[in-house]
């Protein structure tokens, strides 16, 4: 297949590994910087150029779009989809995953359990909003934060109120959750590819923190996901429409809860701690799904 990887930086570990895995399997592969893709939209068809030349004939595109270029990157990915190129993670699915509120609503609607979550807009409603959640501690998260930044723990109601007030003053969107104390700073990253958990990693927060993100100093070790955990992770990716996803689960007394679904999960930490060739799994999945490109065909976005 002829594969494009949409990534801002071809020297990033995940991007390099995908290129390597594609080459090992004798696919043609090219890394495209989404910010250098420009497009023409018309009712008669869709075109895209890259650094002065047409982008054409790609069977598949793997988006590795960071939080900072979501909007433009999504438009580029959508253009690929409209030009008939297969992607394991469509632009609509990435948007669903990145917006934590939407993600929680969609998952909960399908019976997937998560920490109880509240959100509201008007400061006059804060007291009642917090009473809908229950007693602290609370976890307050920026709606579009990632890698653990923008996730705060408040132990007292007065702290929850003042953090919420501060965030409102900054016009930040946030949500408030029950704190799952029994997780003891650990969560389970399940890497889902094509409806299967291909690797899992237990992440433990460093001493004194409750956030287990590797970027926050958390440590990752290979883990075996139970059948129940695998089922939840696969279902969460499926509900959002993601062929490749990092599903973060936290273990609570009432079972595994979904914390977050990452549409552009990093490969480095999990490949190194588990030894699984995740890039290879992704390339094999994409090659199995990619259709021969039919020129000029316009796809329905779904
Ligand atoms: P981010 O997108 O920044 O990674 P997450 O929602 O994944 O945000 O939260 C970061 C980390 O904080 C999680 O990996 C988990 O360790 C911890 N955490 C998040 N929410 C809760 C919660 N409700 N209860 C306990 N720990 C939590
Ligand atoms: Mg996370």
Coordinates of C-alpha atoms and ligand atoms in Angstrom, one line a residue:
X1 CA 0.0 0.0 0.0
X2 CA 0.9 3.6 -0.4
X3 CA 0.8 5.1 3.1
X4 CA 0.9 8.6 4.5
X5 CA 1.6 9.4 8.1
X6 CA 0.4 12.8 9.2
X7 CA 2.8 14.1 11.7
X8 CA 4.5 17.4 12.5
X9 CA 7.8 15.8 13.2
X10 CA 9.3 12.7 11.5
X11 CA 11.9 12.3 14.2
X12 CA 9.4 11.6 16.9
X13 CA 9.6 8.0 18.2
X14 CA 6.1 7.0 17.3
X15 CA 6.4 8.4 13.7
X16 CA 9.8 6.8 13.2
X17 CA 8.5 3.4 14.4
X18 CA 5.5 3.5 12.1
X19 CA 7.8 4.4 9.1
X20 CA 10.1 1.6 10.1
X21 CA 7.3 -1.0 10.5
X22 CA 5.8 0.0 7.1
X23 CA 9.2 -0.3 5.3
X24 CA 9.9 -3.7 6.9
X25 CA 6.6 -4.8 5.3
X26 CA 7.6 -3.3 1.9
X27 CA 4.9 -0.6 1.9
X28 CA 5.6 2.8 0.4
X29 CA 5.4 5.3 3.2
X30 CA 5.8 9.1 3.5
X31 CA 5.6 11.4 6.5
X32 CA 3.6 14.5 5.7
X33 CA 3.5 17.6 7.9
X34 CA -0.2 18.4 8.2
X35 CA 0.6 22.2 8.3
X36 CA 2.2 21.9 4.9
X37 CA -0.8 20.2 3.3
X38 CA -3.2 22.7 1.6
X39 CA -6.4 21.9 -0.1
X40 CA -9.0 22.8 -2.6
X41 CA -12.6 22.2 -1.8
X42 CA -15.3 22.2 -4.5
X43 CA -18.6 20.4 -5.2
X44 CA -16.9 18.7 -8.0
X45 CA -14.0 17.2 -6.1
X46 CA -11.3 17.5 -3.5
X47 CA -7.6 18.2 -4.1
X48 CA -4.6 18.6 -1.9
X49 CA -1.1 19.7 -2.4
X50 CA 2.1 19.3 -0.4
X51 CA 5.1 21.6 -0.9
X52 CA 4.1 22.4 -4.4
X53 CA 3.0 18.9 -5.6
X54 CA -0.3 17.1 -5.7
X55 CA -1.0 14.5 -3.0
X56 CA -2.5 11.6 -4.8
X57 CA -3.1 7.9 -4.7
X58 CA -2.5 7.3 -1.0
X59 CA -4.4 4.1 0.0
X60 CA -4.2 4.9 3.7
X61 CA -3.3 7.7 6.1
X62 CA -2.4 7.4 9.7
X63 CA -3.0 10.6 11.6
X64 CA -0.6 11.4 14.5
X65 CA -2.1 14.8 15.2
X66 CA -1.1 16.6 18.4
X67 CA -3.4 18.6 20.5
X68 CA -1.9 21.9 19.2
X69 CA -2.9 21.4 15.6
X70 CA -6.2 19.6 16.0
X71 CA -8.3 21.9 14.0
X72 CA -6.2 22.3 10.9
X73 CA -4.9 18.7 11.2
X74 CA -8.5 17.5 11.3
X75 CA -9.3 19.4 8.1
X76 CA -6.4 17.9 6.4
X77 CA -7.4 14.4 7.5
X78 CA -11.0 15.0 6.4
X79 CA -9.8 16.0 3.0
X80 CA -7.9 12.7 2.7
X81 CA -11.1 10.9 3.7
X82 CA -13.1 12.9 1.1
X83 CA -10.4 11.9 -1.5
X84 CA -11.1 8.2 -0.7
X85 CA -8.1 7.5 1.5
X86 CA -8.6 5.0 4.3
X87 CA -7.8 6.0 7.9
X88 CA -8.1 3.9 11.0
X89 CA -9.0 7.0 12.9
X90 CA -11.4 9.3 11.1
X91 CA -11.5 13.0 11.8
X92 CA -14.9 12.8 13.5
X93 CA -13.7 10.0 15.8
X94 CA -10.6 12.0 16.8
X95 CA -12.8 15.0 17.6
X96 CA -15.1 12.8 19.8
X97 CA -12.1 11.5 21.7
X98 CA -10.4 14.9 22.2
X99 CA -13.4 16.5 23.8
X100 CA -13.6 14.9 27.2
X101 CA -17.2 16.0 27.8
X102 CA -18.4 14.5 24.5
X103 CA -16.3 11.4 25.0
X104 CA -17.8 10.8 28.4
X105 CA -21.4 11.4 27.2
X106 CA -21.0 9.0 24.3
X107 CA -19.4 6.3 26.4
X108 CA -21.8 6.6 29.3
X109 CA -24.7 6.4 26.8
X110 CA -23.5 3.0 25.8
X111 CA -23.3 1.8 29.4
X112 CA -19.5 2.1 29.7
X113 CA -18.7 3.1 33.3
X114 CA -16.6 6.1 34.1
X115 CA -15.9 8.3 37.2
X116 CA -19.1 10.3 38.0
X117 CA -18.7 13.6 36.1
X118 CA -20.3 17.0 36.3
X119 CA -19.9 20.2 34.4
X120 CA -21.7 23.5 34.2
X121 CA -21.3 27.0 32.8
X122 CA -22.8 29.5 35.2
X123 CA -21.0 30.4 38.5
X124 CA -24.4 30.7 40.2
X125 CA -24.8 27.0 39.7
X126 CA -21.5 25.9 41.2
X127 CA -22.8 24.9 44.6
X128 CA -25.6 22.8 43.3
X129 CA -23.3 21.3 40.6
X130 CA -20.9 20.1 43.2
X131 CA -23.8 18.7 45.3
X132 CA -24.8 16.6 42.2
X133 CA -21.3 15.1 42.4
X134 CA -21.0 14.4 46.1
X135 CA -18.4 15.1 48.8
X136 CA -14.8 15.8 47.9
X137 CA -12.1 14.9 47.1
X138 CA -12.8 16.0 43.6
X139 CA -10.7 15.8 40.4
X140 CA -11.0 18.9 38.2
X141 CA -9.8 18.6 34.6
X142 CA -9.5 21.0 31.8
X143 CA -11.7 19.8 29.0
X144 CA -8.9 19.7 26.5
X145 CA -5.9 19.1 28.7
X146 CA -3.5 16.2 28.0
X147 CA -0.5 14.4 29.5
X148 CA -1.8 15.1 33.0
X149 CA -1.4 18.9 32.8
X150 CA -4.7 20.6 33.8
X151 CA -5.7 17.7 36.1
X152 CA -6.1 18.8 39.7
X153 CA -7.1 17.2 43.0
X154 CA -9.1 19.2 45.5
X155 CA -9.6 17.7 49.0
X156 CA -12.1 20.3 50.3
X157 CA -15.2 21.8 49.0
X158 CA -13.8 25.3 49.4
X159 CA -10.8 24.3 47.2
X160 CA -13.1 22.9 44.5
X161 CA -15.1 26.1 44.5
X162 CA -12.0 28.3 44.3
X163 CA -10.4 26.3 41.5
X164 CA -13.6 26.3 39.5
X165 CA -13.9 30.1 40.1
X166 CA -10.4 30.5 38.8
X167 CA -10.9 28.4 35.7
X168 CA -14.1 30.3 34.9
X169 CA -12.2 33.6 35.2
X170 CA -9.8 32.2 32.6
X171 CA -12.7 31.1 30.3
X172 CA -11.4 27.5 30.5
X173 CA -13.7 24.6 29.9
X174 CA -13.5 21.9 32.6
X175 CA -15.2 19.0 34.2
X176 CA -15.3 17.8 37.8
X177 CA -15.2 14.1 38.8
X178 CA -15.3 11.9 41.8
X179 CA -11.8 10.9 42.9
X180 CA -11.2 7.2 42.6
X181 CA -9.0 6.9 45.6
X182 CA -8.7 3.1 45.6
X183 CA -6.9 3.2 42.3
X184 CA -3.9 4.5 44.4
X185 CA -2.4 6.5 41.6
X186 CA -2.4 3.6 39.1
X187 CA -4.1 3.2 35.8
X188 CA -4.0 0.8 32.9
X189 CA -3.2 1.9 29.4
X190 CA -4.8 -0.5 26.9
X191 CA -3.5 -0.2 23.4
X192 CA -6.3 -1.1 21.0
X193 CA -5.7 -1.9 17.4
X194 CA -8.5 -3.1 15.1
X195 CA -10.8 -4.2 17.9
X196 CA -8.1 -6.0 20.0
X197 CA -6.0 -5.0 22.9
X198 CA -2.5 -5.7 21.5
X199 CA -0.6 -4.5 24.6
X200 CA -1.3 -3.1 28.1
X201 CA 0.8 -1.2 30.5
X202 CA 0.2 -0.4 34.2
X203 CA 1.2 3.2 35.0
X204 CA 1.9 4.2 38.5
X205 CA 2.1 7.9 39.7
X206 CA 5.3 9.0 41.3
X207 CA 5.2 9.4 45.1
X208 CA 3.1 12.4 46.1
X209 CA 1.1 12.6 42.9
X210 CA -2.2 10.9 41.9
X211 CA -1.6 11.3 38.1
X212 CA 0.0 8.3 36.5
X213 CA 1.0 10.0 33.1
X214 CA 4.5 9.1 32.0
X215 CA 5.0 12.8 31.2
X216 CA 4.4 13.6 34.8
X217 CA 7.0 11.1 36.0
X218 CA 4.8 8.0 36.1
X219 CA 6.4 4.7 35.6
X220 CA 5.1 2.1 33.1
X221 CA 5.3 -1.7 33.4
X222 CA 4.0 -4.4 31.2
X223 CA 0.6 -5.7 32.4
X224 CA -2.0 -8.3 31.4
X225 CA -5.4 -6.8 31.0
X226 CA -8.2 -9.0 32.4
X227 CA -10.9 -10.1 30.0
X228 CA -13.3 -7.5 31.6
X229 CA -10.7 -4.7 31.1
X230 CA -10.0 -5.8 27.5
X231 CA -13.8 -5.8 26.7
X232 CA -14.2 -2.3 28.1
X233 CA -11.2 -0.9 26.2
X234 CA -12.3 -2.5 22.9
X235 CA -15.8 -1.3 23.4
X236 CA -14.7 2.3 24.2
X237 CA -12.6 2.5 21.1
X238 CA -15.4 1.1 19.0
X239 CA -18.1 3.5 20.4
X240 CA -15.9 6.5 19.4
X241 CA -15.0 4.9 16.0
X242 CA -11.3 4.6 16.6
X243 CA -9.3 1.8 15.0
X244 CA -6.2 2.8 17.0
X245 CA -6.6 4.0 20.5
X246 CA -5.0 4.2 23.9
X247 CA -7.8 3.5 26.4
X248 CA -7.0 4.5 30.0
X249 CA -8.7 2.5 32.6
X250 CA -8.8 3.0 36.3
X251 CA -9.7 0.2 38.7
X252 CA -12.5 1.1 41.1
X253 CA -14.5 -0.9 43.6
X254 CA -17.3 -1.2 41.1
X255 CA -15.0 -2.4 38.3
X256 CA -12.9 -0.9 35.5
X257 CA -13.8 2.7 34.6
X258 CA -12.7 4.5 31.5
X259 CA -10.7 7.7 32.2
X260 CA -9.8 8.7 28.8
X261 CA -9.5 7.5 25.2
X262 CA -6.5 8.8 23.4
X263 CA -6.7 8.9 19.6
X264 CA -3.0 9.5 19.1
X265 CA -1.4 7.3 21.7
X266 CA 2.4 7.4 22.0
X267 CA 4.3 4.2 21.2
X268 CA 7.5 4.8 23.1
X269 CA 6.6 4.1 26.7
X270 CA 4.4 1.1 25.9
X271 CA 6.6 -0.5 23.3
X272 CA 9.6 -0.2 25.6
X273 CA 7.9 -1.6 28.7
X274 CA 6.0 -4.4 26.9
X275 CA 8.3 -5.3 24.1
X276 CA 5.3 -5.5 21.8
X277 CA 5.8 -4.4 18.2
X278 CA 2.8 -2.0 18.3
X279 CA 3.8 -0.1 15.2
X280 CA 3.8 -3.5 13.3
X281 CA 0.3 -4.2 14.6
X282 CA -0.9 -0.8 13.4
X283 CA 0.6 -1.2 9.9
X284 CA -0.8 -4.7 9.5
X285 CA -4.3 -3.5 10.6
X286 CA -4.2 -0.5 8.2
X287 CA -2.9 -2.6 5.3
X288 CA -5.7 -5.1 5.9
X289 CA -8.4 -2.4 5.8
X290 CA -7.1 -0.1 3.1
X291 CA -9.0 -0.4 -0.2
X292 CA -7.5 0.2 -3.6
X293 CA -8.1 3.9 -4.1
X294 CA -10.9 4.8 -6.5
X295 CA -10.1 8.1 -8.0
X296 CA -12.6 10.9 -7.9
X297 CA -14.9 9.0 -5.6
X298 CA -16.4 11.1 -2.9
X299 CA -16.9 9.5 0.5
X300 CA -19.7 10.1 2.9
X301 CA -18.2 11.3 6.1
X302 CA -19.4 9.3 9.0
Ligands
LIG1 P1 -4.9 13.7 30.7 O1 -5.7 13.8 29.4 O2 -4.2 15.0 31.1 O3 -4.0 12.5 30.7 P2 -6.6 12.1 32.5 O4 -8.1 12.3 32.6 O5 -6.1 10.9 31.8 O6 -6.0 13.5 31.8 O7 -6.0 12.2 33.9 C1 -4.6 12.1 34.2 C2 -4.3 11.1 35.3 O8 -4.8 11.5 36.5 C3 -4.8 9.7 35.0 O9 -4.0 8.9 34.2 C4 -5.0 9.2 36.4 O10 -3.8 8.6 36.9 C5 -5.4 10.4 37.2 N1 -6.8 10.6 37.4 C6 -7.6 11.2 36.5 N2 -8.9 11.2 36.8 C7 -9.0 10.6 38.0 C8 -10.0 10.3 38.9 N3 -11.3 10.6 38.7 N4 -9.7 9.6 40.1 C9 -8.4 9.2 40.3 N5 -7.4 9.5 39.5 C10 -7.6 10.2 38.4
LIG2 MG1 -4.6 10.5 30.3

